[in-house]
Amino acid sequence: MASASIQAYDIIKAEIISRRFRPGHRLVESDLTVLCDVSRTPVREALRRLVSEGLAEFSPNHGAQVADMAGEDLDALYELRTLIEGYAARRAATRITPAQIAELEMLADRMEELSAQQTVVPEEASANSRFHRIIIDAAKSSRLVSVSNLVVEAPLVLRTIEHYTPEERARSMQHHRELIAAFRARDSQWAEAVMISHIKAAFIAIGREVPNQKQV
Amino acid sequence: MASASIQAYDIIKAEIISRRFRPGHRLVESDLTVLCDVSRTPVREALRRLVSEGLAEFSPNHGAQVADMAGEDLDALYELRTLIEGYAARRAATRITPAQIAELEMLADRMEELSAQQTVVPEEASANSRFHRIIIDAAKSSRLVSVSNLVVEAPLVLRTIEHYTPEERARSMQHHRELIAAFRARDSQWAEAVMISHIKAAFIAIGREVPNQKQV
DNA sequence: CCCAAGCCTATCGTATACAATCATCTCTAA
DNA sequence: TTAGAGATGATTGTATACGATAGGCTTGGG
């Protein structure tokens, strides 16, 4: 069995990502003890971790609440994400292993199958997360992993792919294929360029949903 | 009075930065309770935070120990730091306030005074940290603050400026002056270029001290 | 009727006790 | 002599109790 604090972390994080806990929702420790079936100590550890990852906010003596990205500058966030993930793709291009490329391909296949359906199923979102995560890992930079968590995990609550038009969804699939091609060619510049396009496209979809954000 | 967990965090962090706790040193919770004069609970919170900031490492059921950068790829770390701080300088150039520029200037003055002495005093290091921190803040991107903590705080244990030759130290002062000039001119490209030079120069000094790291 | 002051409850912050785990050392047997 | 199993100690993981604090509600006065 996973440790209590891990369990609490996973449960609370799932509630936030799934938007069952809406932005601004107060994360009261005693409530979470019954939800997670552990005591307050591991709940607190989970909360502190979620805060450090940007999924929750914290005020002293007032506890944590689900992060509200509406208050944040989404423009700046996506600029940073473009920088980080572009860099990750650049490094990954010359370091990724054949096994990792194979897994990317498998995930791309699976996402294309799923995207044939009308509705977006959770599996498609998780496959997409995994796709990006493999690239981060392939960049072989331990700090980059923690850094990217900060800019990649938090935007998950925005649930980008649910907002894609059919055309945008198809383009996203194309980006995945093209990234794989760039990795096969071990071409850093190409991989970075595609990744930047990929993130920029996601930002546009978000921009439609979250108003009063300046676009680039 | 600062809260117990903040107090513990500050004390332990100071021990690590000052290298009184050497890399690899085990951070035993019960020992730290007597050092910080608080109970284990806030000590644990402080440790988890230090781990999340990369100043300590953690193994389940075995506790934390001071992060050992020798095991890490310094090349990758500084590449990332160049990327992040360069970006910060770029953004800051068009957003920094006159008051912030004035403070940068004051810090540059102070550092030059101090660098006239032979030995490096702690104040010089802290002024340097503050200088960089102001630029991060001036970039006006909340995520960037957490991200930069991850790549800026950790390398502090390497104590770069202590390893500078007189020539390098003078060059570092020049970089500070030139950064201020670039900010005055509100020139993003210039600011980013100077910052990249500044970080690269620091990396060379580190490279001499920590062997078997590949240089760029 | 509105405002302010003080109490009061909800909630967090900290300490401490107990349980679980891991590493090491010892003792035994092949 | 050495490998393995068991015991033992040190240390972390978790639960819970108590104290501190902040924000809301009530009550009294203007």
PDB file of C-alpha atoms in Angstrom, chain A residues 77-202:
ATOM      1  CA  LEU A  77       2.458  31.178 -17.894  1.00  0.00           C
ATOM      2  CA  TYR A  78       2.254  29.912 -21.457  1.00  0.00           C
ATOM      3  CA  GLU A  79       5.256  31.941 -22.508  1.00  0.00           C
ATOM      4  CA  LEU A  80       7.208  30.177 -19.787  1.00  0.00           C
ATOM      5  CA  ARG A  81       5.780  26.813 -20.729  1.00  0.00           C
ATOM      6  CA  THR A  82       6.790  27.377 -24.343  1.00  0.00           C
ATOM      7  CA  LEU A  83      10.313  28.179 -23.215  1.00  0.00           C
ATOM      8  CA  ILE A  84      10.616  25.127 -20.966  1.00  0.00           C
ATOM      9  CA  GLU A  85       8.978  22.526 -23.166  1.00  0.00           C
ATOM     10  CA  GLY A  86      10.709  23.862 -26.253  1.00  0.00           C
ATOM     11  CA  TYR A  87      14.028  23.496 -24.493  1.00  0.00           C
ATOM     12  CA  ALA A  88      13.066  19.998 -23.346  1.00  0.00           C
ATOM     13  CA  ALA A  89      12.269  18.952 -26.919  1.00  0.00           C
ATOM     14  CA  ARG A  90      15.551  20.458 -28.120  1.00  0.00           C
ATOM     15  CA  ARG A  91      17.585  18.464 -25.614  1.00  0.00           C
ATOM     16  CA  ALA A  92      15.512  15.327 -26.036  1.00  0.00           C
ATOM     17  CA  ALA A  93      16.141  15.209 -29.788  1.00  0.00           C
ATOM     18  CA  THR A  94      19.756  14.149 -29.340  1.00  0.00           C
ATOM     19  CA  ARG A  95      19.231  12.036 -26.226  1.00  0.00           C
ATOM     20  CA  ILE A  96      15.973  10.125 -26.653  1.00  0.00           C
ATOM     21  CA  THR A  97      16.220   6.331 -26.844  1.00  0.00           C
ATOM     22  CA  PRO A  98      14.571   4.085 -29.461  1.00  0.00           C
ATOM     23  CA  ALA A  99      12.411   2.602 -26.700  1.00  0.00           C
ATOM     24  CA  GLN A 100      11.131   6.042 -25.773  1.00  0.00           C
ATOM     25  CA  ILE A 101      10.370   6.863 -29.391  1.00  0.00           C
ATOM     26  CA  ALA A 102       8.453   3.600 -29.649  1.00  0.00           C
ATOM     27  CA  GLU A 103       6.365   4.538 -26.636  1.00  0.00           C
ATOM     28  CA  LEU A 104       5.654   7.986 -28.076  1.00  0.00           C
ATOM     29  CA  GLU A 105       4.471   6.292 -31.232  1.00  0.00           C
ATOM     30  CA  MET A 106       2.206   3.944 -29.292  1.00  0.00           C
ATOM     31  CA  LEU A 107       0.683   6.853 -27.430  1.00  0.00           C
ATOM     32  CA  ALA A 108       0.171   8.804 -30.645  1.00  0.00           C
ATOM     33  CA  ASP A 109      -1.630   5.783 -32.140  1.00  0.00           C
ATOM     34  CA  ARG A 110      -3.854   5.475 -29.114  1.00  0.00           C
ATOM     35  CA  MET A 111      -4.712   9.174 -29.066  1.00  0.00           C
ATOM     36  CA  GLU A 112      -5.678   9.072 -32.721  1.00  0.00           C
ATOM     37  CA  GLU A 113      -7.974   6.130 -32.100  1.00  0.00           C
ATOM     38  CA  LEU A 114      -9.634   7.932 -29.224  1.00  0.00           C
ATOM     39  CA  SER A 115      -9.918  11.226 -31.064  1.00  0.00           C
ATOM     40  CA  ALA A 116     -12.083   9.493 -33.662  1.00  0.00           C
ATOM     41  CA  GLN A 117     -14.842   9.569 -31.056  1.00  0.00           C
ATOM     42  CA  GLN A 118     -16.933  12.649 -30.472  1.00  0.00           C
ATOM     43  CA  THR A 119     -16.385  13.082 -26.751  1.00  0.00           C
ATOM     44  CA  VAL A 120     -13.015  13.465 -25.084  1.00  0.00           C
ATOM     45  CA  VAL A 121     -12.408  10.567 -22.705  1.00  0.00           C
ATOM     46  CA  PRO A 122     -10.038  10.901 -19.740  1.00  0.00           C
ATOM     47  CA  GLU A 123      -7.686   8.353 -21.261  1.00  0.00           C
ATOM     48  CA  GLU A 124      -6.911  10.748 -24.093  1.00  0.00           C
ATOM     49  CA  ALA A 125      -5.860  13.445 -21.657  1.00  0.00           C
ATOM     50  CA  SER A 126      -3.682  11.067 -19.649  1.00  0.00           C
ATOM     51  CA  ALA A 127      -2.042   9.702 -22.807  1.00  0.00           C
ATOM     52  CA  ASN A 128      -1.248  13.270 -23.774  1.00  0.00           C
ATOM     53  CA  SER A 129       0.287  13.991 -20.360  1.00  0.00           C
ATOM     54  CA  ARG A 130       2.371  10.863 -20.627  1.00  0.00           C
ATOM     55  CA  PHE A 131       3.550  11.876 -24.103  1.00  0.00           C
ATOM     56  CA  HIS A 132       4.852  15.174 -22.813  1.00  0.00           C
ATOM     57  CA  ARG A 133       6.360  13.570 -19.757  1.00  0.00           C
ATOM     58  CA  ILE A 134       8.419  11.148 -21.837  1.00  0.00           C
ATOM     59  CA  ILE A 135       9.962  14.060 -23.697  1.00  0.00           C
ATOM     60  CA  ILE A 136      10.864  15.787 -20.452  1.00  0.00           C
ATOM     61  CA  ASP A 137      12.486  12.596 -19.198  1.00  0.00           C
ATOM     62  CA  ALA A 138      14.327  12.092 -22.467  1.00  0.00           C
ATOM     63  CA  ALA A 139      15.929  15.518 -22.046  1.00  0.00           C
ATOM     64  CA  LYS A 140      18.011  13.955 -19.261  1.00  0.00           C
ATOM     65  CA  SER A 141      18.111  16.908 -16.906  1.00  0.00           C
ATOM     66  CA  SER A 142      16.967  16.212 -13.370  1.00  0.00           C
ATOM     67  CA  ARG A 143      16.156  19.832 -12.567  1.00  0.00           C
ATOM     68  CA  LEU A 144      14.118  20.129 -15.718  1.00  0.00           C
ATOM     69  CA  VAL A 145      11.715  17.535 -14.348  1.00  0.00           C
ATOM     70  CA  SER A 146      10.850  19.595 -11.275  1.00  0.00           C
ATOM     71  CA  VAL A 147      10.785  22.815 -13.259  1.00  0.00           C
ATOM     72  CA  SER A 148       8.405  21.405 -15.842  1.00  0.00           C
ATOM     73  CA  ASN A 149       6.084  20.062 -13.167  1.00  0.00           C
ATOM     74  CA  LEU A 150       5.593  23.637 -12.105  1.00  0.00           C
ATOM     75  CA  VAL A 151       4.487  24.832 -15.527  1.00  0.00           C
ATOM     76  CA  VAL A 152       2.917  21.667 -16.920  1.00  0.00           C
ATOM     77  CA  GLU A 153       0.957  20.205 -14.017  1.00  0.00           C
ATOM     78  CA  ALA A 154      -0.867  23.363 -13.073  1.00  0.00           C
ATOM     79  CA  PRO A 155      -2.303  24.098 -16.538  1.00  0.00           C
ATOM     80  CA  LEU A 156      -3.821  20.604 -16.526  1.00  0.00           C
ATOM     81  CA  VAL A 157      -6.809  22.031 -14.683  1.00  0.00           C
ATOM     82  CA  LEU A 158      -7.553  24.075 -17.790  1.00  0.00           C
ATOM     83  CA  ARG A 159      -8.267  20.809 -19.656  1.00  0.00           C
ATOM     84  CA  THR A 160      -7.088  22.140 -22.967  1.00  0.00           C
ATOM     85  CA  ILE A 161      -8.030  19.278 -25.242  1.00  0.00           C
ATOM     86  CA  GLU A 162     -11.676  19.460 -24.243  1.00  0.00           C
ATOM     87  CA  HIS A 163     -11.773  22.907 -25.797  1.00  0.00           C
ATOM     88  CA  TYR A 164     -10.226  21.960 -29.114  1.00  0.00           C
ATOM     89  CA  THR A 165     -12.240  22.326 -32.261  1.00  0.00           C
ATOM     90  CA  PRO A 166     -12.089  19.220 -34.508  1.00  0.00           C
ATOM     91  CA  GLU A 167      -9.577  21.040 -36.662  1.00  0.00           C
ATOM     92  CA  GLU A 168      -7.371  21.919 -33.688  1.00  0.00           C
ATOM     93  CA  ARG A 169      -7.579  18.369 -32.409  1.00  0.00           C
ATOM     94  CA  ALA A 170      -6.361  17.064 -35.753  1.00  0.00           C
ATOM     95  CA  ARG A 171      -3.542  19.583 -35.748  1.00  0.00           C
ATOM     96  CA  SER A 172      -2.499  18.475 -32.287  1.00  0.00           C
ATOM     97  CA  MET A 173      -2.260  14.883 -33.525  1.00  0.00           C
ATOM     98  CA  GLN A 174      -0.146  16.085 -36.422  1.00  0.00           C
ATOM     99  CA  HIS A 175       2.173  17.859 -34.009  1.00  0.00           C
ATOM    100  CA  HIS A 176       2.693  14.624 -32.110  1.00  0.00           C
ATOM    101  CA  ARG A 177       3.572  12.794 -35.330  1.00  0.00           C
ATOM    102  CA  GLU A 178       5.901  15.542 -36.432  1.00  0.00           C
ATOM    103  CA  LEU A 179       7.661  15.575 -33.056  1.00  0.00           C
ATOM    104  CA  ILE A 180       8.330  11.864 -33.419  1.00  0.00           C
ATOM    105  CA  ALA A 181       9.721  12.484 -36.884  1.00  0.00           C
ATOM    106  CA  ALA A 182      12.004  15.217 -35.564  1.00  0.00           C
ATOM    107  CA  PHE A 183      13.240  12.902 -32.821  1.00  0.00           C
ATOM    108  CA  ARG A 184      13.918  10.135 -35.348  1.00  0.00           C
ATOM    109  CA  ALA A 185      15.953  12.636 -37.343  1.00  0.00           C
ATOM    110  CA  ARG A 186      17.675  13.703 -34.109  1.00  0.00           C
ATOM    111  CA  ASP A 187      17.037  17.280 -35.195  1.00  0.00           C
ATOM    112  CA  SER A 188      16.986  19.609 -32.169  1.00  0.00           C
ATOM    113  CA  GLN A 189      15.923  22.689 -34.028  1.00  0.00           C
ATOM    114  CA  TRP A 190      13.026  20.930 -35.694  1.00  0.00           C
ATOM    115  CA  ALA A 191      11.833  19.313 -32.458  1.00  0.00           C
ATOM    116  CA  GLU A 192      11.921  22.638 -30.622  1.00  0.00           C
ATOM    117  CA  ALA A 193      10.019  24.426 -33.367  1.00  0.00           C
ATOM    118  CA  VAL A 194       7.252  21.842 -33.449  1.00  0.00           C
ATOM    119  CA  MET A 195       6.925  21.849 -29.685  1.00  0.00           C
ATOM    120  CA  ILE A 196       6.628  25.625 -29.637  1.00  0.00           C
ATOM    121  CA  SER A 197       3.869  25.468 -32.234  1.00  0.00           C
ATOM    122  CA  HIS A 198       2.161  22.768 -30.213  1.00  0.00           C
ATOM    123  CA  ILE A 199       2.071  24.841 -27.030  1.00  0.00           C
ATOM    124  CA  LYS A 200       1.091  28.048 -28.812  1.00  0.00           C
ATOM    125  CA  ALA A 201      -1.869  26.250 -30.389  1.00  0.00           C
ATOM    126  CA  ALA A 202      -3.002  25.028 -26.987  1.00  0.00           C
TER     127      ALA A 202
END
